[in-house]
Amino acid sequence: MNTYYQQAQFLQSATTSKTMPPEFGFEIAFAGRSNSGKSSTINTICHQKSLARTSKTPGRTQLINFFSLSEGRALVDLPGYGYAKVPERIKKEWAKFIENYLTSRRTLCGLVIIMDIRRPMREHDETMLAWAKKRQMPVHVILNKSDKLKRGAAKNMLLKVRRQLKALDGQFSVQNFSSLKKEGADEVHAVLDQWFFPEGKD
Ligand SMILES: Nc1nc2c(ncn2[C@@H]2O[C@H](COP(=O)(O)OP(=O)(O)OP(=O)(O)O)[C@@H](O)[C@H]2O)c(=O)[nH]1
Ligand SMILES: [Mg+2]
């Protein structure tokens, strides 16, 4: 088991670019539609129950939350996009805030996009992938909530999304995951390790 991610600690929340931690080291951001399970996934891969706050109410994470690991590495929980019930004005503010983070943050070395395996590759997801391709930013797509599908259907969805990503021709990879069943963390660790420690961890 990879224990590196267990050390994650809440560092700080930011509501504006001015309240973000100083740019130092390397960061991996977790993005995705509201309620796709970004916060749950961060908890699962860090083997912690309530590091990032989760909720049944979509739109729970309205801040950018930073979790620090050792050696100047950090995980970043972004507010979810695409939540219909949020007023248009707030939606625009969030979009701008996320975009600002993504475009200006020099420490960002990779992006994890969480999708609900039952509804992957939706409009905002594709916008994020197009943005990442343009900036040559690697993306690992996590098809979360795989416990909601039968094994065969989950496998088919994985193959379908893998084909779609291949056609987009960026530095993209994909896997199935279940925060609920705690399945898939090792595969995520392997990808994050590559981004954080391209030369190897030891
Ligand atoms: N069945 C199932 N439910 C899950 C899984 N992961 C998350 N959930 C549920 O999905 C809901 C949303 O989870 P969060 O982790 O809060 O989602 P989020 O993407 O951080 O949401 P926002 O911060 O609102 O954008 C919660 O009710 C979770 O319990 C999973 O793997 N399987
Ligand atoms: Mg959240």
mmCIF file of C-alpha atoms and ligand atoms in Angstrom:
data_model
loop_
_atom_site.group_PDB
_atom_site.id
_atom_site.type_symbol
_atom_site.label_atom_id
_atom_site.label_comp_id
_atom_site.label_asym_id
_atom_site.label_seq_id
_atom_site.Cartn_x
_atom_site.Cartn_y
_atom_site.Cartn_z
ATOM 1 C CA MET A 1 0.000 0.000 0.000
ATOM 2 C CA ASN A 2 1.185 3.499 -0.813
ATOM 3 C CA THR A 3 1.205 5.365 2.526
ATOM 4 C CA TYR A 4 2.494 8.689 1.217
ATOM 5 C CA TYR A 5 -1.015 10.105 0.712
ATOM 6 C CA GLN A 6 -2.106 9.198 4.243
ATOM 7 C CA GLN A 7 -0.109 12.120 5.591
ATOM 8 C CA ALA A 8 -2.331 14.673 3.847
ATOM 9 C CA GLN A 9 -3.344 17.538 6.087
ATOM 10 C CA PHE A 10 -5.698 20.411 5.531
ATOM 11 C CA LEU A 11 -3.588 23.439 4.716
ATOM 12 C CA GLN A 12 -5.967 26.280 3.834
ATOM 13 C CA SER A 13 -9.018 27.380 1.895
ATOM 14 C CA ALA A 14 -9.044 30.117 -0.672
ATOM 15 C CA THR A 15 -11.913 32.184 -1.965
ATOM 16 C CA THR A 16 -9.860 34.479 -4.140
ATOM 17 C CA SER A 17 -6.508 34.221 -5.846
ATOM 18 C CA LYS A 18 -5.100 36.460 -3.109
ATOM 19 C CA THR A 19 -5.849 33.943 -0.359
ATOM 20 C CA MET A 20 -4.096 31.001 -2.006
ATOM 21 C CA PRO A 21 -0.940 29.561 -0.449
ATOM 22 C CA PRO A 22 2.348 30.737 -1.935
ATOM 23 C CA GLU A 23 3.349 28.978 -5.133
ATOM 24 C CA PHE A 24 5.848 26.416 -3.987
ATOM 25 C CA GLY A 25 6.412 22.797 -4.951
ATOM 26 C CA PHE A 26 3.858 20.800 -6.948
ATOM 27 C CA GLU A 27 0.065 20.603 -6.894
ATOM 28 C CA ILE A 28 -2.489 18.220 -8.355
ATOM 29 C CA ALA A 29 -6.033 19.571 -8.639
ATOM 30 C CA PHE A 30 -9.271 17.569 -8.495
ATOM 31 C CA ALA A 31 -12.004 18.967 -10.704
ATOM 32 C CA GLY A 32 -15.373 17.691 -11.870
ATOM 33 C CA ARG A 33 -19.074 18.253 -11.895
ATOM 34 C CA SER A 34 -20.737 19.034 -8.628
ATOM 35 C CA ASN A 35 -21.631 15.866 -6.695
ATOM 36 C CA SER A 36 -19.383 13.610 -8.810
ATOM 37 C CA GLY A 37 -17.420 12.752 -5.662
ATOM 38 C CA LYS A 38 -14.286 14.922 -5.760
ATOM 39 C CA SER A 39 -14.082 15.325 -1.986
ATOM 40 C CA SER A 40 -14.938 11.634 -1.355
ATOM 41 C CA THR A 41 -12.219 10.576 -3.790
ATOM 42 C CA ILE A 42 -9.601 12.725 -2.057
ATOM 43 C CA ASN A 43 -10.575 11.123 1.257
ATOM 44 C CA THR A 44 -10.383 7.612 -0.188
ATOM 45 C CA ILE A 45 -6.996 8.052 -1.802
ATOM 46 C CA CYS A 46 -5.650 9.580 1.434
ATOM 47 C CA HIS A 47 -7.223 6.788 3.539
ATOM 48 C CA GLN A 48 -8.988 9.371 5.692
ATOM 49 C CA LYS A 49 -12.669 9.725 6.515
ATOM 50 C CA SER A 50 -13.173 13.463 6.652
ATOM 51 C CA LEU A 51 -10.154 15.257 5.302
ATOM 52 C CA ALA A 52 -12.223 16.917 2.562
ATOM 53 C CA ARG A 53 -15.849 17.668 3.409
ATOM 54 C CA THR A 54 -18.426 15.701 1.464
ATOM 55 C CA SER A 55 -22.138 16.236 1.188
ATOM 56 C CA LYS A 56 -25.372 14.931 -0.259
ATOM 57 C CA THR A 57 -26.140 18.521 -1.269
ATOM 58 C CA PRO A 58 -24.407 19.370 -4.525
ATOM 59 C CA GLY A 59 -22.337 22.531 -4.482
ATOM 60 C CA ARG A 60 -20.856 21.815 -1.059
ATOM 61 C CA THR A 61 -17.286 22.770 -1.861
ATOM 62 C CA GLN A 62 -17.412 26.444 -2.724
ATOM 63 C CA LEU A 63 -13.797 27.175 -1.978
ATOM 64 C CA ILE A 64 -10.499 25.917 -3.266
ATOM 65 C CA ASN A 65 -9.172 23.683 -0.482
ATOM 66 C CA PHE A 66 -5.488 22.837 -0.245
ATOM 67 C CA PHE A 67 -4.200 19.668 1.428
ATOM 68 C CA SER A 68 -0.496 19.413 1.993
ATOM 69 C CA LEU A 69 1.657 16.310 1.728
ATOM 70 C CA SER A 70 5.358 16.196 2.470
ATOM 71 C CA GLU A 71 8.155 17.525 0.263
ATOM 72 C CA GLY A 72 6.169 20.507 -1.026
ATOM 73 C CA ARG A 73 3.424 18.457 -2.672
ATOM 74 C CA ALA A 74 -0.281 19.284 -2.308
ATOM 75 C CA LEU A 75 -3.719 18.088 -3.429
ATOM 76 C CA VAL A 76 -6.328 20.691 -4.314
ATOM 77 C CA ASP A 77 -10.117 20.219 -4.091
ATOM 78 C CA LEU A 78 -11.857 22.549 -6.552
ATOM 79 C CA PRO A 79 -15.503 23.650 -6.408
ATOM 80 C CA GLY A 80 -17.717 21.519 -8.646
ATOM 81 C CA TYR A 81 -19.062 22.847 -11.925
ATOM 82 C CA GLY A 82 -22.388 22.381 -13.653
ATOM 83 C CA TYR A 83 -24.691 22.470 -10.647
ATOM 84 C CA ALA A 84 -27.999 23.693 -12.033
ATOM 85 C CA LYS A 85 -29.494 25.129 -8.864
ATOM 86 C CA VAL A 86 -26.739 27.625 -8.198
ATOM 87 C CA PRO A 87 -27.724 31.148 -9.320
ATOM 88 C CA GLU A 88 -26.168 32.202 -12.621
ATOM 89 C CA ARG A 89 -24.152 34.997 -11.024
ATOM 90 C CA ILE A 90 -22.503 32.623 -8.520
ATOM 91 C CA LYS A 91 -21.893 30.050 -11.258
ATOM 92 C CA LYS A 92 -20.042 32.654 -13.286
ATOM 93 C CA GLU A 93 -18.009 33.670 -10.250
ATOM 94 C CA TRP A 94 -16.982 30.054 -9.582
ATOM 95 C CA ALA A 95 -16.136 29.432 -13.209
ATOM 96 C CA LYS A 96 -13.918 32.493 -13.205
ATOM 97 C CA PHE A 97 -12.286 31.493 -9.950
ATOM 98 C CA ILE A 98 -11.555 27.948 -11.149
ATOM 99 C CA GLU A 99 -10.339 29.210 -14.501
ATOM 100 C CA ASN A 100 -8.116 31.722 -12.814
ATOM 101 C CA TYR A 101 -6.601 29.024 -10.625
ATOM 102 C CA LEU A 102 -6.052 26.678 -13.561
ATOM 103 C CA THR A 103 -4.513 29.250 -15.853
ATOM 104 C CA SER A 104 -2.318 31.105 -13.384
ATOM 105 C CA ARG A 105 -1.099 28.508 -10.909
ATOM 106 C CA ARG A 106 2.470 27.684 -11.825
ATOM 107 C CA THR A 107 2.739 24.830 -9.318
ATOM 108 C CA LEU A 108 -0.061 22.836 -10.998
ATOM 109 C CA CYS A 109 1.468 19.671 -12.493
ATOM 110 C CA GLY A 110 -1.592 17.559 -13.237
ATOM 111 C CA LEU A 111 -5.351 17.493 -13.199
ATOM 112 C CA VAL A 112 -7.676 14.743 -12.007
ATOM 113 C CA ILE A 113 -11.188 15.004 -13.433
ATOM 114 C CA ILE A 114 -13.801 13.075 -11.493
ATOM 115 C CA MET A 115 -16.866 11.953 -13.424
ATOM 116 C CA ASP A 116 -19.887 9.953 -12.325
ATOM 117 C CA ILE A 117 -19.477 6.675 -14.245
ATOM 118 C CA ARG A 118 -23.191 6.775 -15.126
ATOM 119 C CA ARG A 119 -22.840 10.182 -16.812
ATOM 120 C CA PRO A 120 -19.263 10.745 -17.986
ATOM 121 C CA MET A 121 -17.876 13.231 -20.531
ATOM 122 C CA ARG A 122 -20.448 15.975 -20.170
ATOM 123 C CA GLU A 123 -20.183 19.491 -21.467
ATOM 124 C CA HIS A 124 -17.970 21.048 -18.794
ATOM 125 C CA ASP A 125 -15.815 17.929 -18.615
ATOM 126 C CA GLU A 126 -15.013 18.288 -22.288
ATOM 127 C CA THR A 127 -14.204 21.969 -21.846
ATOM 128 C CA MET A 128 -11.728 21.031 -19.127
ATOM 129 C CA LEU A 129 -10.117 18.374 -21.335
ATOM 130 C CA ALA A 130 -9.800 20.817 -24.238
ATOM 131 C CA TRP A 131 -8.191 23.352 -21.931
ATOM 132 C CA ALA A 132 -5.750 20.744 -20.577
ATOM 133 C CA LYS A 133 -4.789 19.618 -24.061
ATOM 134 C CA LYS A 134 -4.077 23.193 -25.106
ATOM 135 C CA ARG A 135 -1.781 23.660 -22.116
ATOM 136 C CA GLN A 136 -0.207 20.204 -22.375
ATOM 137 C CA MET A 137 -1.422 19.455 -18.866
ATOM 138 C CA PRO A 138 -1.788 15.724 -18.109
ATOM 139 C CA VAL A 139 -5.245 14.583 -17.011
ATOM 140 C CA HIS A 140 -6.296 11.418 -15.218
ATOM 141 C CA VAL A 141 -10.033 10.786 -15.483
ATOM 142 C CA ILE A 142 -11.620 8.921 -12.586
ATOM 143 C CA LEU A 143 -14.957 7.260 -13.327
ATOM 144 C CA ASN A 144 -16.294 7.326 -9.778
ATOM 145 C CA LYS A 145 -19.309 5.532 -8.266
ATOM 146 C CA SER A 146 -18.488 2.368 -10.235
ATOM 147 C CA ASP A 147 -20.394 0.498 -7.487
ATOM 148 C CA LYS A 148 -23.567 1.889 -9.108
ATOM 149 C CA LEU A 149 -23.057 -0.237 -12.237
ATOM 150 C CA LYS A 150 -22.717 -3.973 -12.761
ATOM 151 C CA ARG A 151 -19.129 -5.082 -13.379
ATOM 152 C CA GLY A 152 -19.650 -5.626 -17.131
ATOM 153 C CA ALA A 153 -21.356 -2.283 -17.655
ATOM 154 C CA ALA A 154 -18.607 -0.510 -15.700
ATOM 155 C CA LYS A 155 -15.953 -2.175 -17.857
ATOM 156 C CA ASN A 156 -17.763 -1.188 -21.059
ATOM 157 C CA MET A 157 -18.004 2.398 -19.894
ATOM 158 C CA LEU A 158 -14.291 2.436 -19.125
ATOM 159 C CA LEU A 159 -13.483 1.196 -22.630
ATOM 160 C CA LYS A 160 -15.842 3.727 -24.191
ATOM 161 C CA VAL A 161 -14.368 6.685 -22.302
ATOM 162 C CA ARG A 162 -10.837 5.438 -23.021
ATOM 163 C CA ARG A 163 -11.671 5.477 -26.754
ATOM 164 C CA GLN A 164 -13.149 8.981 -26.500
ATOM 165 C CA LEU A 165 -10.064 10.257 -24.686
ATOM 166 C CA LYS A 166 -7.750 8.657 -27.212
ATOM 167 C CA ALA A 167 -9.569 10.510 -29.991
ATOM 168 C CA LEU A 168 -8.964 13.803 -28.157
ATOM 169 C CA ASP A 169 -5.237 13.104 -28.360
ATOM 170 C CA GLY A 170 -4.031 14.723 -25.125
ATOM 171 C CA GLN A 171 -1.977 13.310 -22.239
ATOM 172 C CA PHE A 172 -5.057 11.568 -20.872
ATOM 173 C CA SER A 173 -5.645 8.372 -18.895
ATOM 174 C CA VAL A 174 -8.755 6.892 -17.253
ATOM 175 C CA GLN A 175 -9.753 4.337 -14.624
ATOM 176 C CA ASN A 176 -12.782 3.110 -12.725
ATOM 177 C CA PHE A 177 -13.093 3.963 -9.062
ATOM 178 C CA SER A 178 -15.452 3.661 -6.117
ATOM 179 C CA SER A 179 -15.030 5.971 -3.136
ATOM 180 C CA LEU A 180 -17.787 4.024 -1.415
ATOM 181 C CA LYS A 181 -16.123 0.617 -1.822
ATOM 182 C CA LYS A 182 -12.611 2.072 -1.597
ATOM 183 C CA GLU A 183 -11.664 0.526 -4.925
ATOM 184 C CA GLY A 184 -9.058 1.960 -7.268
ATOM 185 C CA ALA A 185 -6.808 3.962 -4.928
ATOM 186 C CA ASP A 186 -3.604 2.108 -5.892
ATOM 187 C CA GLU A 187 -4.095 2.975 -9.537
ATOM 188 C CA VAL A 188 -4.624 6.656 -8.660
ATOM 189 C CA HIS A 189 -1.505 6.674 -6.461
ATOM 190 C CA ALA A 190 0.595 5.323 -9.325
ATOM 191 C CA VAL A 191 -0.496 8.195 -11.593
ATOM 192 C CA LEU A 192 -0.077 10.913 -8.949
ATOM 193 C CA ASP A 193 3.366 9.541 -8.056
ATOM 194 C CA GLN A 194 4.414 9.914 -11.695
ATOM 195 C CA TRP A 195 3.359 13.572 -11.723
ATOM 196 C CA PHE A 196 4.739 14.464 -8.303
ATOM 197 C CA PHE A 197 7.961 12.468 -8.561
ATOM 198 C CA PRO A 198 8.812 12.013 -12.230
ATOM 199 C CA GLU A 199 12.314 10.832 -11.275
ATOM 200 C CA GLY A 200 11.048 8.295 -8.709
ATOM 201 C CA LYS A 201 10.217 8.844 -5.045
ATOM 202 C CA ASP A 202 13.419 7.586 -3.383
HETATM 203 N N1 LIG B 1 -22.455 5.169 -4.442
HETATM 204 C C1 LIG B 1 -21.450 6.010 -4.345
HETATM 205 N N2 LIG B 1 -21.655 7.258 -3.862
HETATM 206 C C2 LIG B 1 -20.613 8.106 -3.795
HETATM 207 C C3 LIG B 1 -19.292 7.715 -4.216
HETATM 208 N N3 LIG B 1 -18.470 8.786 -4.061
HETATM 209 C C4 LIG B 1 -19.217 9.790 -3.570
HETATM 210 N N4 LIG B 1 -20.515 9.404 -3.391
HETATM 211 C C5 LIG B 1 -21.627 10.220 -2.864
HETATM 212 O O1 LIG B 1 -21.839 11.314 -3.746
HETATM 213 C C6 LIG B 1 -22.190 12.494 -3.011
HETATM 214 C C7 LIG B 1 -21.257 13.638 -3.357
HETATM 215 O O2 LIG B 1 -19.954 13.362 -2.901
HETATM 216 P P1 LIG B 1 -18.867 14.526 -2.683
HETATM 217 O O3 LIG B 1 -17.567 13.854 -2.467
HETATM 218 O O4 LIG B 1 -19.334 15.491 -1.657
HETATM 219 O O5 LIG B 1 -18.906 15.207 -4.129
HETATM 220 P P2 LIG B 1 -18.173 16.518 -4.654
HETATM 221 O O6 LIG B 1 -17.856 16.280 -6.073
HETATM 222 O O7 LIG B 1 -17.028 16.882 -3.768
HETATM 223 O O8 LIG B 1 -19.337 17.590 -4.559
HETATM 224 P P3 LIG B 1 -19.257 19.204 -4.522
HETATM 225 O O9 LIG B 1 -18.200 19.598 -3.531
HETATM 226 O O10 LIG B 1 -20.605 19.581 -4.110
HETATM 227 O O11 LIG B 1 -18.927 19.647 -5.907
HETATM 228 C C8 LIG B 1 -22.178 12.084 -1.527
HETATM 229 O O12 LIG B 1 -23.490 11.774 -1.140
HETATM 230 C C9 LIG B 1 -21.277 10.865 -1.524
HETATM 231 O O13 LIG B 1 -21.551 9.986 -0.446
HETATM 232 C C10 LIG B 1 -19.102 6.364 -4.712
HETATM 233 O O14 LIG B 1 -18.028 5.911 -5.100
HETATM 234 N N5 LIG B 1 -20.226 5.582 -4.749
HETATM 235 MG MG MG B 2 -16.650 18.606 -2.717
#
